[in-house]
Amino acid sequence: MEEYLMEEDLELLERGLLSEVDNEVDSDDLWPEDHDSHVGPYNRGATTKPVKIVNSKVLNYLGNVKESKTYNSRAWLLQSMLNVVGYPLTADGFFGQLTDQAVRKFQTDNGMKVDGIVGPASWTRLIYHGRNKISNSTIQEKDFENAAISLGVEVEVVKAIKDVESSGSGYLFSNHPKILFEGHVFWKLLDKCGGKPSQYSDSDILYPKWSYDHYKGDVAEHVRLQKARRINRDAANASASWGLFQIMGNNYKACGCKSVDEFVDRMRMSESEQLNLFVAFIKYHNMHLSLRPGNIKWAEFARRYNGAGYEKNKYHIKLENAYLRYKNKKK
């Protein structure tokens, strides 16, 4: 493991909350009237309830993907998602003949125009099907109880942090944890290992200062991560926040992992494992001392967990409100 990933106390840099990026809207707002238009049995009137899908910012970022001889991180995401929904492919990022055939079969099966071009409507339908295939997202009440006992806090505290950090789920689709990629952290880590970040022109994954504008949300964050992995895999994985509790990969040692790869592998296993990593992280930094029953210091915890910008994000207020909602449910 390279030296720049061995520091034990890398600062918790400011980051926006994924729950604010991953806004959802009704699918009726997303069906485009173009070559990727949605026709046939899945047309606008085909469902009795609106399908909840990702926002248009994600679809705009994913764009149109079609057969090509060059590597494409969006093609990698496409292949990964097709695998999840029953169209087996090797996720290598190269959109060749086999991928084209799988796309056309998917479009045929979903009553769409069959042209082999994956645009907004195809992405929308893929994401919808993918969300229905999540197999490792369910966390048990006993898991929360065990975590609370281990930390010496109320169960409602653990649930509140989970809700604010990940909007309820640690996964986007099977084996792909919910993430938020931080290009300013990637810049810092590349710079530490002599990677010369300024030589790369890809501004949506490499920039010296934090900016909310670079976030794409939902599955589009995995495109950003995959692009970064092509430059430096360890640094890329360390530059994303992962899972239910959005822990930065550069904190892998604080989570009890020997490497960032082990951290990512455990994040992919299950929500229960994501919870275990969170407990280890909180204990390592003694953050649970701010969350003791009867003396919860939300602002103190928020500053340490979310960074110096927690007040601007109203992070402490969101935590307390989520906590009170759970408390009121018990009454």
Coordinates of C-alpha atoms in Angstrom, one line a residue:
M1 CA 0.0 0.0 0.0
E2 CA 1.3 3.4 -0.9
E3 CA 2.5 5.8 1.8
Y4 CA -0.1 8.4 1.1
L5 CA -2.9 6.0 2.2
M6 CA -1.2 5.1 5.5
E7 CA -2.0 8.2 7.5
E8 CA -4.1 7.4 10.5
D9 CA -5.8 10.8 10.9
L10 CA -6.5 12.3 7.5
E11 CA -8.9 15.2 8.1
L12 CA -12.6 14.8 7.5
L13 CA -12.9 17.2 4.5
E14 CA -16.1 19.0 3.8
R15 CA -18.6 17.1 1.6
G16 CA -22.1 17.6 0.6
L17 CA -24.7 15.1 1.8
L18 CA -25.7 12.5 -0.7
S19 CA -29.3 12.8 0.5
E20 CA -29.3 16.3 -1.0
V21 CA -27.8 15.2 -4.3
D22 CA -29.9 12.1 -4.8
N23 CA -33.2 13.8 -5.3
E24 CA -36.0 11.8 -6.9
V25 CA -38.7 12.9 -9.2
D26 CA -41.6 11.2 -11.0
S27 CA -40.8 9.3 -14.1
D28 CA -43.3 11.3 -16.1
D29 CA -40.9 14.2 -15.9
L30 CA -38.1 12.2 -17.4
W31 CA -39.4 10.4 -20.5
P32 CA -37.7 12.1 -23.5
E33 CA -39.2 12.5 -26.9
D34 CA -36.2 11.5 -29.0
H35 CA -34.5 8.4 -30.5
D36 CA -34.6 6.8 -27.0
S37 CA -38.3 7.5 -26.6
H38 CA -40.3 5.2 -24.4
V39 CA -43.0 3.3 -26.3
G40 CA -44.9 0.0 -26.1
P41 CA -46.1 -1.8 -22.9
Y42 CA -44.1 0.5 -20.6
N43 CA -45.5 3.8 -21.9
R44 CA -46.6 6.6 -19.7
G45 CA -50.0 5.1 -18.9
A46 CA -48.7 1.6 -18.2
T47 CA -48.2 1.9 -14.5
T48 CA -50.7 2.7 -11.9
K49 CA -48.2 4.6 -9.7
P50 CA -45.4 6.9 -10.9
V51 CA -42.0 5.2 -10.9
K52 CA -39.5 7.0 -8.7
I53 CA -36.3 7.6 -10.6
V54 CA -33.2 9.7 -10.3
N55 CA -33.2 13.3 -11.2
S56 CA -32.5 14.8 -14.7
K57 CA -29.0 15.9 -13.7
V58 CA -28.0 12.2 -13.5
L59 CA -29.5 11.4 -16.8
N60 CA -27.9 14.4 -18.5
Y61 CA -24.5 13.3 -17.1
L62 CA -24.9 9.7 -18.3
G63 CA -25.9 11.0 -21.8
N64 CA -26.1 8.7 -24.8
V65 CA -23.9 5.6 -24.9
K66 CA -23.5 3.4 -28.0
E67 CA -21.2 1.0 -29.6
S68 CA -17.6 2.2 -29.7
K69 CA -14.0 0.9 -29.8
T70 CA -12.7 3.1 -27.0
Y71 CA -13.0 2.6 -23.3
N72 CA -16.0 4.4 -21.7
S73 CA -16.7 4.5 -17.9
R74 CA -20.4 5.0 -18.8
A75 CA -20.3 1.8 -20.8
W76 CA -18.8 0.1 -17.7
L77 CA -21.7 1.3 -15.7
L78 CA -24.2 0.2 -18.4
Q79 CA -22.6 -3.3 -18.5
S80 CA -22.7 -3.6 -14.7
M81 CA -26.4 -2.7 -14.6
L82 CA -27.3 -5.0 -17.5
N83 CA -25.7 -7.8 -15.5
V84 CA -27.9 -7.0 -12.5
V85 CA -31.1 -7.1 -14.5
G86 CA -30.4 -10.3 -16.3
Y87 CA -28.4 -9.6 -19.4
P88 CA -24.9 -11.1 -18.6
L89 CA -21.9 -9.2 -19.8
T90 CA -18.3 -8.6 -18.9
A91 CA -18.1 -5.2 -17.4
D92 CA -14.9 -4.0 -19.1
G93 CA -16.0 -0.5 -20.3
F94 CA -15.8 -1.4 -24.0
F95 CA -19.1 -1.2 -25.8
G96 CA -18.7 -3.9 -28.4
Q97 CA -21.0 -6.3 -30.3
L98 CA -22.1 -8.3 -27.3
T99 CA -23.0 -5.2 -25.4
D100 CA -24.9 -3.9 -28.4
Q101 CA -26.9 -7.1 -28.6
A102 CA -27.7 -7.0 -24.9
V103 CA -28.9 -3.4 -25.1
R104 CA -31.1 -4.2 -28.1
K105 CA -32.5 -7.2 -26.3
F106 CA -33.2 -5.0 -23.2
Q107 CA -34.9 -2.4 -25.4
T108 CA -37.0 -5.1 -27.1
D109 CA -38.1 -6.7 -23.8
N110 CA -39.1 -3.3 -22.5
G111 CA -41.1 -2.2 -25.5
M112 CA -38.7 0.6 -26.4
K113 CA -37.4 1.7 -29.8
V114 CA -34.6 -0.8 -30.6
D115 CA -31.5 1.2 -31.8
G116 CA -28.7 0.1 -29.5
I117 CA -28.3 3.7 -28.2
V118 CA -28.7 4.0 -24.4
G119 CA -30.2 7.4 -23.7
P120 CA -32.3 8.9 -20.9
A121 CA -35.2 6.6 -21.2
S122 CA -33.1 3.4 -21.4
W123 CA -31.0 4.6 -18.4
T124 CA -34.2 5.4 -16.5
R125 CA -35.6 1.9 -17.1
L126 CA -32.3 0.3 -16.2
I127 CA -32.1 2.2 -13.0
Y128 CA -35.7 1.3 -12.1
H129 CA -35.1 -2.4 -12.8
G130 CA -31.8 -2.3 -11.0
R131 CA -33.3 -0.9 -7.8
N132 CA -35.8 -3.7 -7.8
K133 CA -32.9 -6.2 -7.9
I134 CA -31.1 -5.0 -4.8
S135 CA -30.4 -8.2 -2.8
N136 CA -28.1 -7.1 0.0
S137 CA -29.7 -3.9 1.3
T138 CA -31.8 -5.1 4.1
I139 CA -30.5 -4.4 7.6
Q140 CA -32.1 -6.1 10.6
E141 CA -33.4 -4.3 13.7
K142 CA -31.0 -6.5 15.8
D143 CA -28.1 -5.1 13.9
F144 CA -29.0 -1.6 14.9
E145 CA -29.5 -2.7 18.5
N146 CA -26.1 -4.4 18.6
A147 CA -24.5 -1.3 17.1
A148 CA -26.1 0.9 19.7
I149 CA -25.0 -1.3 22.6
S150 CA -21.5 -1.4 21.3
L151 CA -21.4 2.4 21.1
G152 CA -23.3 3.0 24.3
V153 CA -25.9 5.1 22.5
E154 CA -29.6 4.9 21.7
V155 CA -30.8 2.9 18.7
E156 CA -32.5 6.0 17.4
V157 CA -29.1 7.8 17.3
V158 CA -27.7 5.2 14.9
K159 CA -30.8 5.2 12.7
A160 CA -30.8 9.0 12.6
I161 CA -27.2 9.1 11.3
K162 CA -28.0 6.4 8.8
D163 CA -31.0 8.3 7.4
V164 CA -29.3 11.6 7.1
E165 CA -26.2 10.1 5.4
S166 CA -27.8 7.7 2.9
S167 CA -31.5 8.4 2.6
G168 CA -32.4 5.0 3.9
S169 CA -30.3 2.6 1.8
G170 CA -26.7 1.7 1.5
Y171 CA -27.0 0.5 -2.1
L172 CA -28.0 1.8 -5.5
F173 CA -28.2 -1.6 -7.2
S174 CA -26.7 -5.0 -6.5
N175 CA -23.1 -5.0 -5.4
H176 CA -22.8 -1.3 -5.9
P177 CA -22.8 0.7 -2.7
K178 CA -24.1 4.2 -2.5
I179 CA -21.2 6.5 -2.9
L180 CA -20.3 10.2 -3.3
F181 CA -17.0 10.8 -5.1
E182 CA -14.8 13.7 -3.9
G183 CA -12.6 15.1 -6.6
H184 CA -10.8 17.5 -4.3
V185 CA -9.7 14.6 -2.1
F186 CA -8.6 12.7 -5.2
W187 CA -6.5 15.7 -6.2
K188 CA -4.9 15.8 -2.7
L189 CA -4.1 12.0 -2.7
L190 CA -2.7 12.1 -6.2
D191 CA -0.5 15.0 -5.3
K192 CA 0.8 13.2 -2.2
C193 CA 1.9 10.3 -4.2
G194 CA 3.5 12.4 -7.0
G195 CA 0.6 11.7 -9.4
K196 CA 0.6 15.3 -10.7
P197 CA -3.2 15.9 -10.7
S198 CA -2.9 19.1 -12.7
Q199 CA -1.8 17.1 -15.8
Y200 CA -5.3 15.6 -16.1
S201 CA -8.0 17.6 -17.9
D202 CA -11.0 15.7 -16.4
S203 CA -12.4 18.4 -14.3
D204 CA -15.4 16.5 -12.9
I205 CA -13.1 14.1 -11.0
L206 CA -10.1 16.3 -10.3
Y207 CA -10.2 19.8 -8.8
P208 CA -8.1 21.4 -6.0
K209 CA -11.0 22.8 -4.0
W210 CA -14.4 21.3 -2.9
S211 CA -17.4 22.3 -4.9
Y212 CA -21.0 21.0 -4.8
D213 CA -21.3 21.6 -8.5
H214 CA -19.2 18.5 -9.4
Y215 CA -21.6 16.0 -7.7
K216 CA -23.9 14.1 -10.1
G217 CA -25.6 11.7 -7.6
D218 CA -27.0 8.2 -7.8
V219 CA -25.4 5.8 -10.2
A220 CA -23.6 8.6 -12.0
E221 CA -21.2 8.8 -9.0
H222 CA -19.9 5.3 -10.0
V223 CA -19.0 6.7 -13.5
R224 CA -16.9 9.3 -11.8
L225 CA -15.3 6.7 -9.5
Q226 CA -14.5 4.4 -12.4
K227 CA -12.9 7.3 -14.3
A228 CA -10.7 8.0 -11.3
R229 CA -9.8 4.3 -10.9
R230 CA -8.3 4.4 -14.4
I231 CA -5.8 6.9 -13.0
N232 CA -5.1 5.4 -9.6
R233 CA -7.3 2.7 -8.2
D234 CA -6.4 3.1 -4.5
A235 CA -6.5 6.8 -4.5
A236 CA -9.9 6.7 -6.3
N237 CA -11.4 4.3 -3.8
A238 CA -10.0 6.4 -0.9
S239 CA -11.6 9.5 -2.4
A240 CA -15.3 8.4 -2.2
S241 CA -17.6 8.2 0.8
W242 CA -19.3 4.8 1.0
G243 CA -22.4 3.1 2.1
L244 CA -25.1 3.7 4.7
F245 CA -22.9 6.1 6.7
Q246 CA -20.9 7.6 3.9
I247 CA -17.5 7.0 5.4
M248 CA -14.6 8.2 3.3
G249 CA -12.4 5.4 1.9
N250 CA -9.3 7.2 3.3
N251 CA -10.5 6.2 6.7
Y252 CA -10.1 2.5 6.1
K253 CA -7.6 2.0 8.9
A254 CA -9.9 3.7 11.4
C255 CA -12.6 1.1 10.3
G256 CA -10.3 -1.8 11.1
C257 CA -9.3 -2.6 7.5
K258 CA -5.7 -3.4 6.4
S259 CA -6.2 -1.8 3.0
V260 CA -8.7 0.4 1.1
D261 CA -9.5 -2.6 -1.1
E262 CA -10.6 -4.5 2.0
F263 CA -12.7 -1.6 3.0
V264 CA -14.4 -1.4 -0.4
D265 CA -15.0 -5.2 -0.4
R266 CA -16.6 -5.1 3.0
M267 CA -18.8 -2.1 1.9
R268 CA -20.0 -4.3 -1.0
M269 CA -21.0 -7.2 1.2
S270 CA -24.1 -6.0 3.0
E271 CA -25.6 -3.1 5.0
S272 CA -24.8 -5.0 8.2
E273 CA -21.1 -4.9 7.3
Q274 CA -21.4 -1.2 6.5
L275 CA -22.8 -0.8 9.9
N276 CA -19.9 -2.7 11.5
L277 CA -17.4 -0.4 9.7
F278 CA -19.3 2.6 11.0
V279 CA -19.1 1.4 14.6
A280 CA -15.4 0.8 14.3
F281 CA -14.9 4.2 12.8
I282 CA -16.9 6.0 15.5
K283 CA -15.0 4.1 18.3
Y284 CA -11.6 4.8 16.7
H285 CA -12.3 8.6 16.9
N286 CA -14.3 8.4 20.2
M287 CA -17.1 10.2 18.5
H288 CA -19.7 8.1 20.4
L289 CA -18.8 10.1 23.5
S290 CA -20.8 13.1 22.0
L291 CA -23.8 10.8 21.6
R292 CA -24.4 9.6 25.1
P293 CA -28.0 9.2 26.2
G294 CA -29.3 12.3 28.0
N295 CA -26.4 14.4 26.8
I296 CA -26.3 14.3 23.0
K297 CA -24.1 17.0 21.5
W298 CA -25.2 17.0 17.9
A299 CA -23.1 20.0 16.9
E300 CA -20.0 18.5 18.3
F301 CA -20.6 15.2 16.6
A302 CA -21.6 16.9 13.3
R303 CA -18.3 19.0 13.3
R304 CA -16.2 15.9 13.7
Y305 CA -18.2 13.6 11.4
N306 CA -19.2 16.0 8.6
G307 CA -16.4 18.5 8.7
A308 CA -16.1 22.3 9.2
G309 CA -19.1 23.0 6.9
Y310 CA -21.6 21.2 9.0
E311 CA -23.4 24.4 10.0
K312 CA -23.9 25.5 6.5
N313 CA -25.3 22.1 5.6
K314 CA -27.5 22.2 8.8
Y315 CA -26.1 18.8 9.4
H316 CA -26.6 18.9 13.2
I317 CA -30.2 20.0 12.8
K318 CA -30.9 17.2 10.3
L319 CA -29.5 14.7 12.7
E320 CA -31.5 15.9 15.6
N321 CA -34.7 16.1 13.6
A322 CA -34.2 12.5 12.4
Y323 CA -33.5 11.4 15.9
L324 CA -36.7 13.1 17.2
R325 CA -38.8 11.4 14.5
Y326 CA -37.6 8.0 15.7
K327 CA -38.2 8.9 19.3
N328 CA -41.7 10.1 18.6
K329 CA -42.5 6.9 16.8
K330 CA -42.0 5.0 20.1
K331 CA -44.5 7.1 22.0

